Structures are given as C-alpha cells and as structure tokens.
Amino acid sequence: MRRYVTYLFTLFVIGCTTQGEMNVPVTTETAAYLEPHRLQFHFSPPEMWMNDPNGMVYHHGEYHLFYQYYPDSTVWGPMHWGHAISKDLVHWEHLPIALYPDSMGYIFSGSAVVDHQNTSGLGNPDEPAIIAIYTYHDPEGHPASRRDFQTQAIAFSTDKGRTWTKYKGNPVLPNPGIQDYRDPKVIWHQETERWIMALAVKDHIRFYSSPNLTDWKEESRFGETTGAHGGVWECPDLFPLDGRWVLLVSLNPGGPNGGSATQYFVGDFDGKTFTAQDNSTRWLDYGRDNYAGVTWAGIPERDGRRIFMGWMSNWDYGQKVPTTPWRSAMTVPRVLNILPTPAGDVVTSVPARELAQLRGEPVQFIITKDGAIKTASGGIYNLEMEISNGGNEMESFELHLTNAENDTLLVGYDAVNKQLYIDRDKAGKTDFSDNFTGRQTAPFNPGRKMISLSLLVDTGSLELFVNQGELVMTSLFFTDNPLSHVTFHSSGPKLMVYGRWFKLSAIWDNYVGM
Ligand code: FRU
C-alpha cells in the first residue's frame, strides 16, 4: 500500500502581503501523503524543504504552526515561513506561505505573540494583531565579509494569521556587528508588564525588553560560560513552568550523540536576568532527531500546558534523507513539566494528550521471558511497557522492531554501561550520509526500580519516552516497510514486562491537497 504514490495536481494562487503589496501566483504539486517514508501521524509539508518550527501561537481556537520553508527545492535555500493550522494539535490544514523573503533578506526563525493590549498599535479595536518576530538574514552579507547581516524584524496580521504585513520600520533590532544574531523568541512578562525577547547570539543568549514590540533594550546576557558549547547557539525559548523558569537553547553541532540537539536550563528569571540552578548540561532529548524546538504562545490559562514541538531531523544529514518530494517532519506535540530530583530540576516531555484520539483498542500483554509482543498491521503504533526485575538491579534488555525484510531497529537498556540506546544501523537505508549511523545513547541508571517506556512508532520515526518523559530519545529511520513486529529480549531471567499496544491511525486520511 505504501509503495505507490498518488499525486494531486493543484493550481492555486497565494494571496500574500509582502511589505503590504504583492500577490504571487504559485503552482504546487501536492502529494497524498502515501509516498515511501512519509510519516503518518507527524506534521510534514506536502512538498519541498522544511526545517525549524516558527511562530507557534494559539489564537481563536487555532494552533498556528509556521516553519522554515524553501518552496523551490528539497534542500535548504532562501527561507520563507510556511504555515499550517490545527484545531487539535494532531490534524493539520496547510495554508499559503505566510512570509516571503524580500530585499532585506531571507526570513529566518522566530516567534509570534498575540498583542492583546495593542501595545504595538498594529491591531485594531475589533481584532488584536498577531505579531511575528523573526530574523532577517541578508544573503549578501557573508560574501561581502560583513558581520551585521542578521537583524530582527516584525510582521503583523489582523485576520487570524491569514495575511501578513511587514512593519515599515524594520528592522526593530539592528545588528551590533555580530555574525550569529538570530531566532527571537518573545513572551509577555506579566510581572513587569512588558515584552521580553530571548535572542541567540553566537555562544550565549541576550535578553531584551520592550513596551511595544518595536523598541528594544538589552537587559542581560546568559550562558557564555554555562552549558554545552560544541556549536553555535540557536533558537532559544524562555518560559515559566511549574513555579520555575526554563530556558531552552538549541546548539549545532555539539549534541550528546553528535550534530544538532537542544539543551535546557532551569532557574529563575526576574524580568531582567536569568539565573540557572547549576552549571550542569541537560538535554531535552538525547536522540539525534529533535532540533530547534520551542513552545506555543497564547495557550489559555485554563489549559495551562507548555506545549513543545521540534524539527525531527539533524543538520548532520537532514538535507540528504531519502524522501521525495519533501524533506523533514516535526516531532509530535509534547507537554513539558518540571520534575524535582535530588540532582536538580529536570524538564520532562510527554506526548500531548490529543494524540490519544489516534489510538485503537489497547492490546494488553505480559512477557516473562524473551518473546514477541505483537505483530501489528499498518505499522504505526504506541507501545507502553513497564519493565521490572522483582526489586533487583535492572538487567539489560533489548527490543527489536522489525519487518519482513529483517530491517531491525534496536531499543535497549545496557546494564553494564548504564545507558539506554537506540541503534538504527540495521534499520533500512543509511548510506545517504556518513553521519547517520552509530548507536545513540543516554545515561540512565534505574537501580532497582521499574522502568516505564512509551514508544511512538511511525513509518520512519521512533519517539521514546522513559519514566513519564524524564528521558526522551527521538530517532528517524528509513525502511521500505514499517517496523510492525516487536520482540523483547533480556539477559535477566526474572524481568517482567507488562504492556499495552495501541494501533494508531494516520492523520492524513482525508488529505485532499492544499
Ligand atoms: C536552526 C537555524 C536557525 C535559523 C534557521 C535558518 O536550525 O539555523 O538558527 O534561523 O535555522 O533556516
């Protein structure tokens, strides 16, 4: 079923406001989301290149997802903001491109907020403006040996994000002569009643404040001597969570398993300065494929969740993965919380509850020795397991996710090295990049305690949530057929596994083109 491709050819016109005036006709070929390796319950663009999620904001019952997009190729190029909306965080409707590059540059990553009090004056009495805050990247700067080619700018929409006007006074934050100066994430700081921007500046974060989103003043800097510094800092996010403040910082390269990854700091933010609880490096996700993720703005207080989504790829090989006519997908939406531990506060991530609507009836199982869990049809599923060793020290175990071709994805616990791991070396295509193989590991020591695992398995991705999201690993794989067969192997005769297996349904069933 997944081997043939259906295309719908759609001709449509995008009505877009660039500096308030342009209408650009675009021809788009859209796919029916059944191509090889097309993920079935993750967001991906119909075609062409996507990287970071941008401008995530909830407004009038719609979750907006903008994203770094190059509509002319399946590799990175002049960046636009692609756009999709969802009413439930699970099913997505594609909308026309929101922001096009212009004479000031490409449209790099950034955020969006709803300006309820019209502090910017860009809204109107009937409708508050959604303000997008993004980086302009002037492609002529680098070749000309300039360093000031990334600046911060805004655009606004008063029609629920359907059309956008770039602000006439851009840039709102000029460049002070620093080459890496980008990815503004703006929040409303309730206590001081002003906007705060977290900006990635080469190897640290700068915080700026503004009364109106157009005039910005530097408040403080964080991170030059804290955290991981194996690469450039990008895509920050700052938010309150469970009585603390969290700062997310992506960096590339320098991740725990190579290439791109996202670290975080828990601490306090007093409206000016961020102070971290300690100097440790903590990773939001140890897998290779969760980068540049940030959280939604505007989630109503009665909901109160902090909802995260990341780009499910890695700059090490993202532009080479064997998919066509599109490249890249996002992680599932995840809810973040703080877990206090003796070693300090940890940020946990679990799939948003809305995903449960995709579940079929649970199939329960118990395994007391090596065994097969379930032969699934369809191959997209959620497997939940509690693994214990009768109160003894946890022993090594391994899950094999396989198909009829014997492609095998390994997920395991190594009791000698006290590590969890994912190994995709024998799980389908790997030769498109020298950087794709190699075991992905995460330090983990359950001691005598039970381990709970939740695996979200799509046709080409695994998201592993351990102990209610205390540890997370996300990894892509490229098999021709889904890994619908799972077996459990253990060295310890007493390991007990209680589990539930849920078949998941696809989110694109009703997809009929843009
Ligand atoms: C992160 C990133 C951002 C930048 C964007 C460009 O993946 O490098 O720092 O704004 O991608 O597409």
XYZ file of C-alpha atoms and ligand atoms in Angstrom:
526
model
C 0.000 0.000 0.000
C 2.822 2.369 0.863
C 4.829 1.660 -2.256
C 2.813 3.630 -4.715
C 2.486 7.332 -4.870
C -0.559 9.344 -5.673
C -0.259 12.936 -6.696
C -2.923 15.516 -6.902
C -2.034 18.458 -9.037
C -3.411 21.663 -7.701
C -3.101 25.105 -9.163
C -3.762 27.823 -6.707
C -2.962 31.414 -6.034
C -1.397 32.598 -2.838
C -2.596 35.981 -1.677
C 0.321 37.305 0.284
C 1.160 40.727 1.553
C 4.852 41.487 1.318
C 5.573 44.996 2.567
C 1.821 45.333 2.039
C 1.587 44.818 -1.707
C 2.468 41.598 -3.567
C 0.275 38.801 -4.920
C 2.391 35.885 -6.077
C 0.881 33.115 -8.200
C 2.358 29.730 -7.310
C 1.908 26.313 -8.854
C 2.137 23.489 -6.390
C 2.126 19.760 -6.781
C 0.819 18.169 -3.643
C 1.102 14.569 -2.601
C -1.442 12.304 -0.938
C 0.899 11.524 1.947
C 1.437 7.918 0.883
C 4.959 8.140 -0.529
C 7.710 5.878 0.854
C 8.916 7.133 4.274
C 6.071 9.654 4.602
C 5.234 9.831 8.285
C 1.596 9.162 9.066
C 0.956 10.963 12.369
C 3.541 13.728 12.239
C 3.348 17.101 10.562
C 5.275 17.407 7.306
C 4.894 19.851 4.419
C 3.252 18.451 1.261
C 6.450 19.046 -0.641
C 9.872 20.730 -0.542
C 12.235 21.672 2.260
C 11.272 22.369 5.881
C 13.368 22.988 8.993
C 12.616 24.748 12.305
C 9.098 25.301 13.677
C 8.426 29.046 13.937
C 5.837 31.441 15.307
C 3.824 28.850 17.180
C 0.845 30.666 18.663
C -2.693 29.689 19.699
C -5.381 32.177 18.716
C -9.154 31.951 18.172
C -9.169 28.185 18.665
C -6.377 27.543 16.168
C -2.853 26.311 16.817
C -0.655 28.070 14.273
C 2.494 26.344 13.126
C 4.828 28.334 10.903
C 8.053 26.756 9.737
C 11.297 27.449 7.912
C 10.417 26.619 4.332
C 12.050 26.685 0.927
C 9.311 26.131 -1.660
C 11.654 25.666 -4.646
C 13.770 22.735 -3.525
C 14.104 19.786 -1.149
C 17.288 21.268 0.311
C 17.713 24.448 2.376
C 17.573 27.753 0.464
C 16.065 31.246 0.707
C 13.865 30.913 3.752
C 10.134 31.620 3.879
C 7.673 30.971 6.668
C 5.401 28.096 5.649
C 2.114 27.911 7.544
C -0.349 25.333 8.841
C -3.112 25.366 11.443
C -4.733 22.784 13.632
C -7.717 22.735 15.941
C -6.448 19.737 17.913
C -2.623 19.705 17.541
C -2.957 16.430 15.618
C -4.689 17.089 12.266
C -3.216 19.916 10.206
C -4.510 22.136 7.444
C -1.925 23.632 5.117
C -2.223 27.355 4.468
C -0.392 29.524 1.926
C 3.133 30.710 2.703
C 2.936 33.484 5.303
C 6.205 35.372 4.852
C 8.367 35.668 1.739
C 11.981 36.830 1.595
C 12.434 40.405 0.398
C 15.177 42.974 -0.202
C 16.146 42.855 3.496
C 16.836 39.148 3.379
C 15.595 35.629 3.988
C 13.027 35.079 6.748
C 14.835 33.075 9.439
C 13.397 31.582 12.609
C 11.352 33.487 15.144
C 8.192 33.549 17.213
C 4.702 35.041 17.309
C 2.534 36.593 20.021
C -0.971 37.994 20.224
C -0.778 41.684 21.180
C -3.987 41.738 23.238
C -3.395 45.224 24.661
C -2.374 46.636 21.285
C 0.947 47.795 22.730
C 2.315 47.945 19.186
C -0.582 49.978 17.810
C -0.687 47.495 14.899
C -4.000 45.910 15.874
C -7.433 47.455 15.552
C -10.326 47.866 18.000
C -12.049 44.709 16.763
C -9.084 42.455 16.455
C -5.742 42.239 18.264
C -2.775 41.740 15.958
C -0.723 38.572 15.842
C 2.838 39.830 15.683
C 5.551 37.663 14.170
C 9.079 38.485 15.332
C 11.716 36.981 13.036
C 15.307 37.323 11.861
C 16.180 38.846 8.507
C 19.237 37.135 7.075
C 20.756 39.214 4.290
C 22.426 36.641 1.991
C 24.778 39.266 0.565
C 26.342 39.997 3.951
C 28.578 36.986 4.378
C 30.151 37.011 0.868
C 30.857 40.720 1.391
C 32.659 39.887 4.682
C 30.111 41.873 6.666
C 29.139 40.672 10.128
C 25.921 42.641 10.592
C 23.637 40.726 8.211
C 21.166 39.279 10.746
C 18.615 41.711 12.159
C 15.297 41.344 13.985
C 12.042 42.412 12.362
C 8.291 42.120 12.823
C 5.214 41.483 10.684
C 1.573 41.585 11.732
C -1.775 40.028 10.904
C -5.257 41.102 11.946
C -7.096 38.337 10.094
C -6.237 35.264 12.163
C -2.845 34.862 10.535
C -4.209 34.548 7.003
C -2.382 37.578 5.550
C 0.708 39.347 6.832
C 2.104 42.845 6.537
C 5.727 43.563 7.242
C 6.301 46.522 9.564
C 7.508 49.656 7.751
C 10.072 50.461 10.467
C 12.002 47.177 10.185
C 14.442 46.189 11.490
C 13.230 46.733 15.034
C 16.542 45.474 16.413
C 19.575 46.256 14.252
C 22.725 44.177 14.329
C 25.565 45.327 16.614
C 28.256 43.715 14.400
C 27.830 40.051 15.409
C 27.611 37.337 12.771
C 25.251 34.948 14.613
C 22.437 37.100 15.947
C 19.088 35.428 15.480
C 15.932 33.466 16.322
C 13.989 35.893 18.579
C 11.517 34.268 20.969
C 9.217 36.827 22.554
C 6.988 36.442 25.622
C 4.766 38.785 27.614
C 6.335 39.142 31.084
C 3.342 39.534 33.362
C 5.168 40.831 36.464
C 6.890 43.729 34.716
C 4.168 44.183 32.070
C 6.453 44.273 29.083
C 7.713 42.063 26.317
C 10.897 40.035 26.757
C 12.895 38.709 23.821
C 15.413 35.864 24.139
C 17.881 36.051 21.253
C 20.649 33.606 20.287
C 23.924 35.486 19.980
C 26.743 33.166 18.858
C 27.574 31.415 22.165
C 25.071 32.955 24.579
C 21.547 34.322 24.951
C 20.735 38.008 25.206
C 17.522 39.212 26.797
C 15.860 42.399 25.547
C 12.760 44.179 26.860
C 10.176 46.275 25.054
C 6.953 48.093 25.938
C 5.624 47.847 22.371
C 7.461 45.177 20.315
C 9.172 47.856 18.229
C 11.639 49.486 20.684
C 14.031 47.028 22.311
C 16.558 47.489 25.111
C 19.180 44.960 26.202
C 18.678 43.707 29.774
C 21.210 40.932 30.295
C 23.233 38.038 28.883
C 23.368 34.387 29.847
C 25.398 31.329 29.015
C 28.872 32.230 27.790
C 30.342 30.006 30.498
C 27.379 27.703 31.200
C 26.044 24.632 29.414
C 27.189 22.905 26.247
C 29.222 24.887 23.716
C 30.118 22.410 20.994
C 28.470 24.607 18.363
C 26.596 27.828 17.734
C 23.605 28.609 19.986
C 20.278 28.917 18.170
C 16.514 29.038 18.701
C 16.088 29.911 22.395
C 12.831 29.785 24.346
C 12.144 31.251 27.800
C 9.020 30.429 29.827
C 7.694 29.891 33.342
C 6.988 26.263 34.223
C 5.689 24.805 37.481
C 6.993 27.747 39.519
C 10.425 27.857 37.856
C 11.741 29.402 34.638
C 13.093 27.327 31.778
C 15.487 28.415 29.042
C 15.744 26.125 26.010
C 18.785 26.543 23.783
C 19.468 24.536 20.646
C 23.027 24.127 19.502
C 24.616 22.851 16.340
C 26.835 20.884 16.363
C 27.649 19.621 19.870
C 24.647 17.400 20.695
C 25.099 14.438 23.067
C 25.119 11.999 20.137
C 26.583 14.354 17.547
C 25.204 17.161 15.425
C 22.169 19.207 16.417
C 20.392 18.990 19.791
C 18.553 21.053 22.383
C 19.807 21.707 25.900
C 17.885 23.424 28.680
C 18.476 25.363 31.861
C 16.068 25.533 34.811
C 16.315 28.584 37.031
C 14.799 31.968 37.737
C 14.048 34.985 35.617
C 13.290 38.282 37.361
C 12.272 40.234 34.275
C 15.869 41.175 33.547
C 18.251 38.329 34.305
C 18.136 34.555 34.017
C 19.932 32.582 36.748
C 20.438 28.824 36.287
C 20.058 26.348 39.168
C 23.568 24.964 38.493
C 26.217 24.585 35.810
C 25.156 21.158 34.520
C 24.305 20.468 30.908
C 20.868 18.905 30.485
C 19.378 17.665 27.212
C 15.730 17.876 26.339
C 16.107 14.860 24.051
C 19.107 12.536 23.693
C 18.113 11.249 20.234
C 19.591 12.618 17.044
C 16.337 13.978 15.655
C 14.803 16.740 17.708
C 16.168 20.197 16.974
C 15.231 23.880 17.173
C 12.073 23.101 19.140
C 10.215 25.808 21.027
C 6.818 26.151 22.728
C 3.431 27.593 21.821
C 2.493 31.103 22.854
C -1.043 32.047 23.816
C -2.202 28.764 25.366
C -5.197 29.812 27.527
C -4.647 29.833 31.288
C -7.447 27.324 31.821
C -5.414 24.883 29.729
C -2.105 25.947 31.237
C 0.097 23.491 29.377
C 3.516 24.302 27.965
C 3.412 22.612 24.553
C 6.583 21.962 22.593
C 7.358 20.846 19.046
C 10.750 20.333 17.383
C 12.170 19.749 13.923
C 12.583 15.962 13.702
C 15.924 15.962 11.935
C 19.561 16.919 12.317
C 21.765 19.280 10.322
C 24.289 16.402 10.040
C 22.143 14.723 7.359
C 18.760 16.486 7.177
C 19.330 17.615 3.598
C 20.247 14.104 2.446
C 17.481 11.924 3.859
C 15.917 9.709 1.143
C 12.477 11.308 0.839
C 10.797 12.959 -2.097
C 9.068 15.292 -2.966
C 9.509 16.760 0.557
C 12.077 16.722 3.332
C 11.523 16.707 7.099
C 8.765 16.390 9.649
C 8.111 17.752 13.127
C 8.063 15.767 16.379
C 4.669 15.114 17.904
C 3.490 17.957 20.154
C 4.868 17.346 23.649
C 3.882 18.733 27.019
C 6.715 19.915 29.259
C 6.801 19.827 33.055
C 9.326 20.140 35.865
C 10.338 17.069 37.828
C 12.286 17.881 41.012
C 15.059 15.301 41.581
C 17.954 15.066 44.067
C 20.227 16.165 41.207
C 18.139 19.243 40.471
C 15.027 20.098 38.483
C 14.544 18.171 35.264
C 12.276 19.105 32.341
C 10.091 16.165 31.296
C 8.341 15.786 27.910
C 5.347 13.580 27.142
C 3.139 13.411 24.035
C 0.182 15.822 24.170
C -2.998 14.026 25.280
C -4.716 14.945 21.990
C -2.704 12.180 20.307
C -4.724 9.596 22.256
C -7.560 10.111 19.742
C -5.440 8.193 17.208
C -5.317 5.101 19.421
C -7.269 1.943 18.730
C -8.325 -0.516 21.424
C -5.453 -1.494 23.743
C -3.984 -4.958 23.398
C -2.528 -5.977 26.769
C 0.375 -8.360 27.159
C 2.702 -9.823 29.764
C 6.154 -11.179 28.969
C 8.132 -13.195 31.468
C 10.861 -14.392 29.149
C 12.050 -13.497 25.643
C 9.021 -13.065 23.470
C 7.154 -11.412 20.680
C 4.932 -8.543 21.703
C 2.588 -8.158 18.817
C 2.563 -8.418 15.076
C 0.890 -5.266 14.030
C -0.687 -4.451 10.745
C -0.168 -0.979 9.412
C 2.962 -0.442 11.414
C 2.186 2.771 13.266
C 1.628 2.253 16.953
C 2.178 3.242 20.555
C 3.775 0.614 22.747
C 3.728 1.154 26.502
C 5.663 -1.095 28.837
C 6.551 -1.379 32.493
C 9.686 -3.439 32.976
C 10.784 -4.619 36.414
C 13.228 -7.097 37.866
C 11.395 -8.093 41.013
C 13.069 -5.411 43.106
C 16.554 -6.440 41.953
C 19.020 -4.318 39.993
C 17.685 -3.808 36.453
C 19.293 -6.091 33.868
C 19.994 -5.489 30.200
C 17.144 -5.869 27.730
C 16.564 -5.110 24.097
C 13.536 -4.538 21.914
C 13.812 -5.443 18.227
C 11.459 -3.562 15.927
C 11.492 -5.489 12.661
C 9.723 -6.142 9.355
C 9.586 -8.975 6.806
C 12.833 -7.751 5.218
C 14.577 -8.165 8.589
C 15.306 -4.496 8.980
C 15.863 -4.127 12.715
C 15.738 -1.076 14.948
C 17.130 -1.727 18.428
C 15.941 -0.032 21.590
C 17.623 -1.229 24.741
C 18.998 -0.822 28.209
C 22.663 -1.657 28.792
C 23.094 -2.559 32.463
C 26.903 -2.579 32.225
C 27.276 0.937 30.889
C 24.046 2.198 32.499
C 22.701 3.534 29.245
C 19.557 3.495 27.199
C 20.151 3.256 23.491
C 18.650 3.304 20.035
C 20.525 1.675 17.190
C 19.311 2.192 13.610
C 22.403 0.864 11.830
C 20.449 -2.159 10.502
C 17.109 -0.419 10.126
C 16.894 0.301 6.412
C 18.722 2.900 4.361
C 21.717 4.533 5.991
C 24.138 5.132 3.108
C 22.781 8.546 2.079
C 25.099 10.147 4.667
C 28.285 9.198 6.525
C 26.786 10.671 9.659
C 23.568 8.723 10.029
C 24.767 5.533 11.738
C 26.204 4.923 15.192
C 24.460 3.934 18.418
C 22.610 6.757 20.170
C 22.978 6.513 23.931
C 21.701 8.294 27.013
C 22.995 7.899 30.574
C 20.365 6.128 32.652
C 20.517 4.242 35.934
C 17.205 2.799 37.120
C 18.800 0.904 40.017
C 16.196 -1.485 41.410
C 13.255 0.500 40.140
C 10.772 -0.331 37.435
C 11.252 1.349 34.043
C 8.292 2.600 32.090
C 8.698 3.045 28.355
C 6.366 4.565 25.817
C 7.332 4.180 22.153
C 5.588 6.175 19.464
C 6.424 4.407 16.232
C 5.599 5.953 12.870
C 6.612 4.614 9.443
C 10.039 6.222 9.805
C 10.423 7.628 13.293
C 10.656 6.447 16.868
C 9.974 8.698 19.853
C 10.946 7.020 23.102
C 9.623 8.445 26.390
C 11.124 6.923 29.528
C 9.564 7.209 33.008
C 6.900 9.757 32.033
C 9.310 11.743 29.913
C 12.193 12.041 32.356
C 14.388 10.927 29.471
C 13.480 11.189 25.790
C 15.107 9.924 22.603
C 13.891 10.692 19.086
C 15.267 8.939 16.045
C 14.434 8.688 12.363
C 14.884 5.543 10.265
C 14.266 4.723 6.588
C 12.900 1.227 5.982
C 10.900 0.334 2.869
C 8.212 -1.241 5.025
C 7.042 -0.385 8.529
C 8.659 -1.998 11.567
C 5.444 -3.624 12.661
C 6.883 -6.627 14.524
C 8.364 -6.226 18.020
C 10.230 -8.783 20.106
C 11.631 -8.468 23.625
C 14.983 -9.981 24.616
C 16.560 -9.991 28.041
C 19.526 -11.427 29.828
C 17.769 -11.453 33.171
C 15.501 -14.453 33.775
C 13.317 -12.508 36.193
C 12.490 -9.479 34.068
C 8.745 -8.898 33.942
C 7.085 -6.822 31.274
C 3.531 -5.560 31.497
C 2.461 -3.767 28.387
C -0.171 -2.256 26.194
C -0.057 -1.964 22.454
C -2.206 0.579 20.609
C -2.549 0.710 16.880
C -2.545 4.353 15.749
C -4.436 5.831 12.844
C -2.994 8.184 10.267
C -3.735 11.903 10.431
C -3.661 12.480 6.687
C -6.515 10.124 5.671
C -8.678 12.940 4.495
C -5.902 14.879 2.878
C -7.002 16.247 -0.476
C -4.317 18.771 -1.319
C -3.750 22.361 -0.302
C 18.289 26.450 13.142
C 18.577 27.584 12.181
C 18.261 28.910 12.821
C 17.993 29.783 11.640
C 17.314 28.836 10.681
C 17.595 29.088 9.231
O 18.047 25.238 12.524
O 19.923 27.522 11.756
O 19.272 29.414 13.673
O 17.187 30.882 11.945
O 17.746 27.539 11.034
O 16.795 28.305 8.417
